[in-house]
Amino acid sequence: MAKVPVYMPKFGMTMTAGLIAEWLFAEGERVERGKPIALVETEKVQTELEAPATGVLTDIRFQDGAEAPVGEIIAHVITED
């Protein structure tokens, strides 16, 4: 079992933070690697944030509507292996 961090990605050269528009899963729900788990808004676009691993979403640190700095851990995925 591993605790895989979910980071706020950098979608553009000047991006310093992103807005969590919506989590598509709640804590405790199973997510799959490469599938969307949240919608993130920047100044120019809204895009899907993909799960970095398959497992259970946990430790959501920024709720819907919150802004998170690029590179910040915003949640974790607990893997099953």
PDB file of C-alpha atoms in Angstrom:
ATOM      1  CA  MET A   1       0.000   0.000   0.000  1.00  0.00           C
ATOM      2  CA  ALA A   2       1.393   3.413  -0.971  1.00  0.00           C
ATOM      3  CA  LYS A   3       0.239   6.985  -0.417  1.00  0.00           C
ATOM      4  CA  VAL A   4       0.591   8.745  -3.793  1.00  0.00           C
ATOM      5  CA  PRO A   5       0.379  12.561  -3.740  1.00  0.00           C
ATOM      6  CA  VAL A   6      -1.873  14.472  -6.121  1.00  0.00           C
ATOM      7  CA  TYR A   7      -0.185  17.769  -7.034  1.00  0.00           C
ATOM      8  CA  MET A   8      -1.633  20.966  -8.463  1.00  0.00           C
ATOM      9  CA  PRO A   9      -0.165  20.818 -11.978  1.00  0.00           C
ATOM     10  CA  LYS A  10       1.263  23.686 -13.976  1.00  0.00           C
ATOM     11  CA  PHE A  11      -0.737  24.053 -17.198  1.00  0.00           C
ATOM     12  CA  GLY A  12       1.013  27.174 -18.509  1.00  0.00           C
ATOM     13  CA  MET A  13       4.342  28.983 -18.277  1.00  0.00           C
ATOM     14  CA  THR A  14       2.936  31.818 -16.158  1.00  0.00           C
ATOM     15  CA  MET A  15       0.557  29.740 -14.029  1.00  0.00           C
ATOM     16  CA  THR A  16       1.253  30.101 -10.297  1.00  0.00           C
ATOM     17  CA  ALA A  17      -2.004  28.678  -8.880  1.00  0.00           C
ATOM     18  CA  GLY A  18      -5.144  26.866  -9.963  1.00  0.00           C
ATOM     19  CA  LEU A  19      -8.713  26.852  -8.727  1.00  0.00           C
ATOM     20  CA  ILE A  20     -10.324  23.544  -7.768  1.00  0.00           C
ATOM     21  CA  ALA A  21     -13.583  24.012  -9.669  1.00  0.00           C
ATOM     22  CA  GLU A  22     -14.960  20.624  -8.623  1.00  0.00           C
ATOM     23  CA  TRP A  23     -13.817  17.304  -7.215  1.00  0.00           C
ATOM     24  CA  LEU A  24     -15.431  14.547  -9.297  1.00  0.00           C
ATOM     25  CA  PHE A  25     -14.988  12.013  -6.472  1.00  0.00           C
ATOM     26  CA  ALA A  26     -15.396  12.244  -2.699  1.00  0.00           C
ATOM     27  CA  GLU A  27     -12.827  11.097  -0.158  1.00  0.00           C
ATOM     28  CA  GLY A  28     -12.996   7.337   0.228  1.00  0.00           C
ATOM     29  CA  GLU A  29     -14.096   6.690  -3.352  1.00  0.00           C
ATOM     30  CA  ARG A  30     -12.077   4.532  -5.735  1.00  0.00           C
ATOM     31  CA  VAL A  31     -10.302   6.314  -8.602  1.00  0.00           C
ATOM     32  CA  GLU A  32      -8.417   4.944 -11.606  1.00  0.00           C
ATOM     33  CA  ARG A  33      -5.043   6.094 -12.885  1.00  0.00           C
ATOM     34  CA  GLY A  34      -5.391   8.422 -15.870  1.00  0.00           C
ATOM     35  CA  LYS A  35      -9.097   9.081 -15.296  1.00  0.00           C
ATOM     36  CA  PRO A  36     -10.350  12.566 -14.322  1.00  0.00           C
ATOM     37  CA  ILE A  37     -10.730  13.179 -10.584  1.00  0.00           C
ATOM     38  CA  ALA A  38     -11.176  16.970 -10.517  1.00  0.00           C
ATOM     39  CA  LEU A  39     -11.774  20.022 -12.681  1.00  0.00           C
ATOM     40  CA  VAL A  40      -9.121  22.730 -12.374  1.00  0.00           C
ATOM     41  CA  GLU A  41      -9.526  26.298 -13.628  1.00  0.00           C
ATOM     42  CA  THR A  42      -6.736  28.645 -14.626  1.00  0.00           C
ATOM     43  CA  GLU A  43      -6.951  32.168 -15.995  1.00  0.00           C
ATOM     44  CA  LYS A  44      -7.470  30.793 -19.493  1.00  0.00           C
ATOM     45  CA  VAL A  45      -8.993  27.317 -19.330  1.00  0.00           C
ATOM     46  CA  GLN A  46     -10.807  24.662 -17.306  1.00  0.00           C
ATOM     47  CA  THR A  47      -9.213  21.242 -17.579  1.00  0.00           C
ATOM     48  CA  GLU A  48      -9.450  17.780 -16.052  1.00  0.00           C
ATOM     49  CA  LEU A  49      -6.935  16.641 -13.456  1.00  0.00           C
ATOM     50  CA  GLU A  50      -6.168  12.931 -13.800  1.00  0.00           C
ATOM     51  CA  ALA A  51      -5.531  10.469 -10.986  1.00  0.00           C
ATOM     52  CA  PRO A  52      -1.813   9.628 -10.662  1.00  0.00           C
ATOM     53  CA  ALA A  53      -2.599   6.083  -9.480  1.00  0.00           C
ATOM     54  CA  THR A  54      -5.437   3.602  -9.011  1.00  0.00           C
ATOM     55  CA  GLY A  55      -6.742   3.430  -5.465  1.00  0.00           C
ATOM     56  CA  VAL A  56      -8.799   5.356  -2.919  1.00  0.00           C
ATOM     57  CA  LEU A  57      -8.917   9.169  -2.935  1.00  0.00           C
ATOM     58  CA  THR A  58      -8.079  10.592   0.485  1.00  0.00           C
ATOM     59  CA  ASP A  59      -6.767  13.652   2.307  1.00  0.00           C
ATOM     60  CA  ILE A  60      -8.398  16.304   0.084  1.00  0.00           C
ATOM     61  CA  ARG A  61      -6.650  19.484   1.255  1.00  0.00           C
ATOM     62  CA  PHE A  62      -8.380  22.032  -0.996  1.00  0.00           C
ATOM     63  CA  GLN A  63     -12.169  21.951  -1.359  1.00  0.00           C
ATOM     64  CA  ASP A  64     -14.262  23.048  -4.358  1.00  0.00           C
ATOM     65  CA  GLY A  65     -13.707  26.751  -5.004  1.00  0.00           C
ATOM     66  CA  ALA A  66     -10.308  26.876  -3.276  1.00  0.00           C
ATOM     67  CA  GLU A  67      -7.134  28.077  -4.967  1.00  0.00           C
ATOM     68  CA  ALA A  68      -3.973  25.984  -4.626  1.00  0.00           C
ATOM     69  CA  PRO A  69      -0.404  26.942  -5.571  1.00  0.00           C
ATOM     70  CA  VAL A  70       1.270  25.032  -8.410  1.00  0.00           C
ATOM     71  CA  GLY A  71       3.184  22.047  -7.015  1.00  0.00           C
ATOM     72  CA  GLU A  72       1.147  21.906  -3.799  1.00  0.00           C
ATOM     73  CA  ILE A  73      -0.171  18.513  -2.666  1.00  0.00           C
ATOM     74  CA  ILE A  74      -3.956  18.795  -2.970  1.00  0.00           C
ATOM     75  CA  ALA A  75      -4.910  15.196  -2.083  1.00  0.00           C
ATOM     76  CA  HIS A  76      -3.559  11.642  -1.946  1.00  0.00           C
ATOM     77  CA  VAL A  77      -4.456   8.316  -3.538  1.00  0.00           C
ATOM     78  CA  ILE A  78      -3.913   5.213  -1.395  1.00  0.00           C
ATOM     79  CA  THR A  79      -2.953   2.327  -3.669  1.00  0.00           C
ATOM     80  CA  GLU A  80      -3.968  -1.253  -3.061  1.00  0.00           C
ATOM     81  CA  ASP A  81      -0.678  -2.998  -3.844  1.00  0.00           C
TER      82      ASP A  81
END
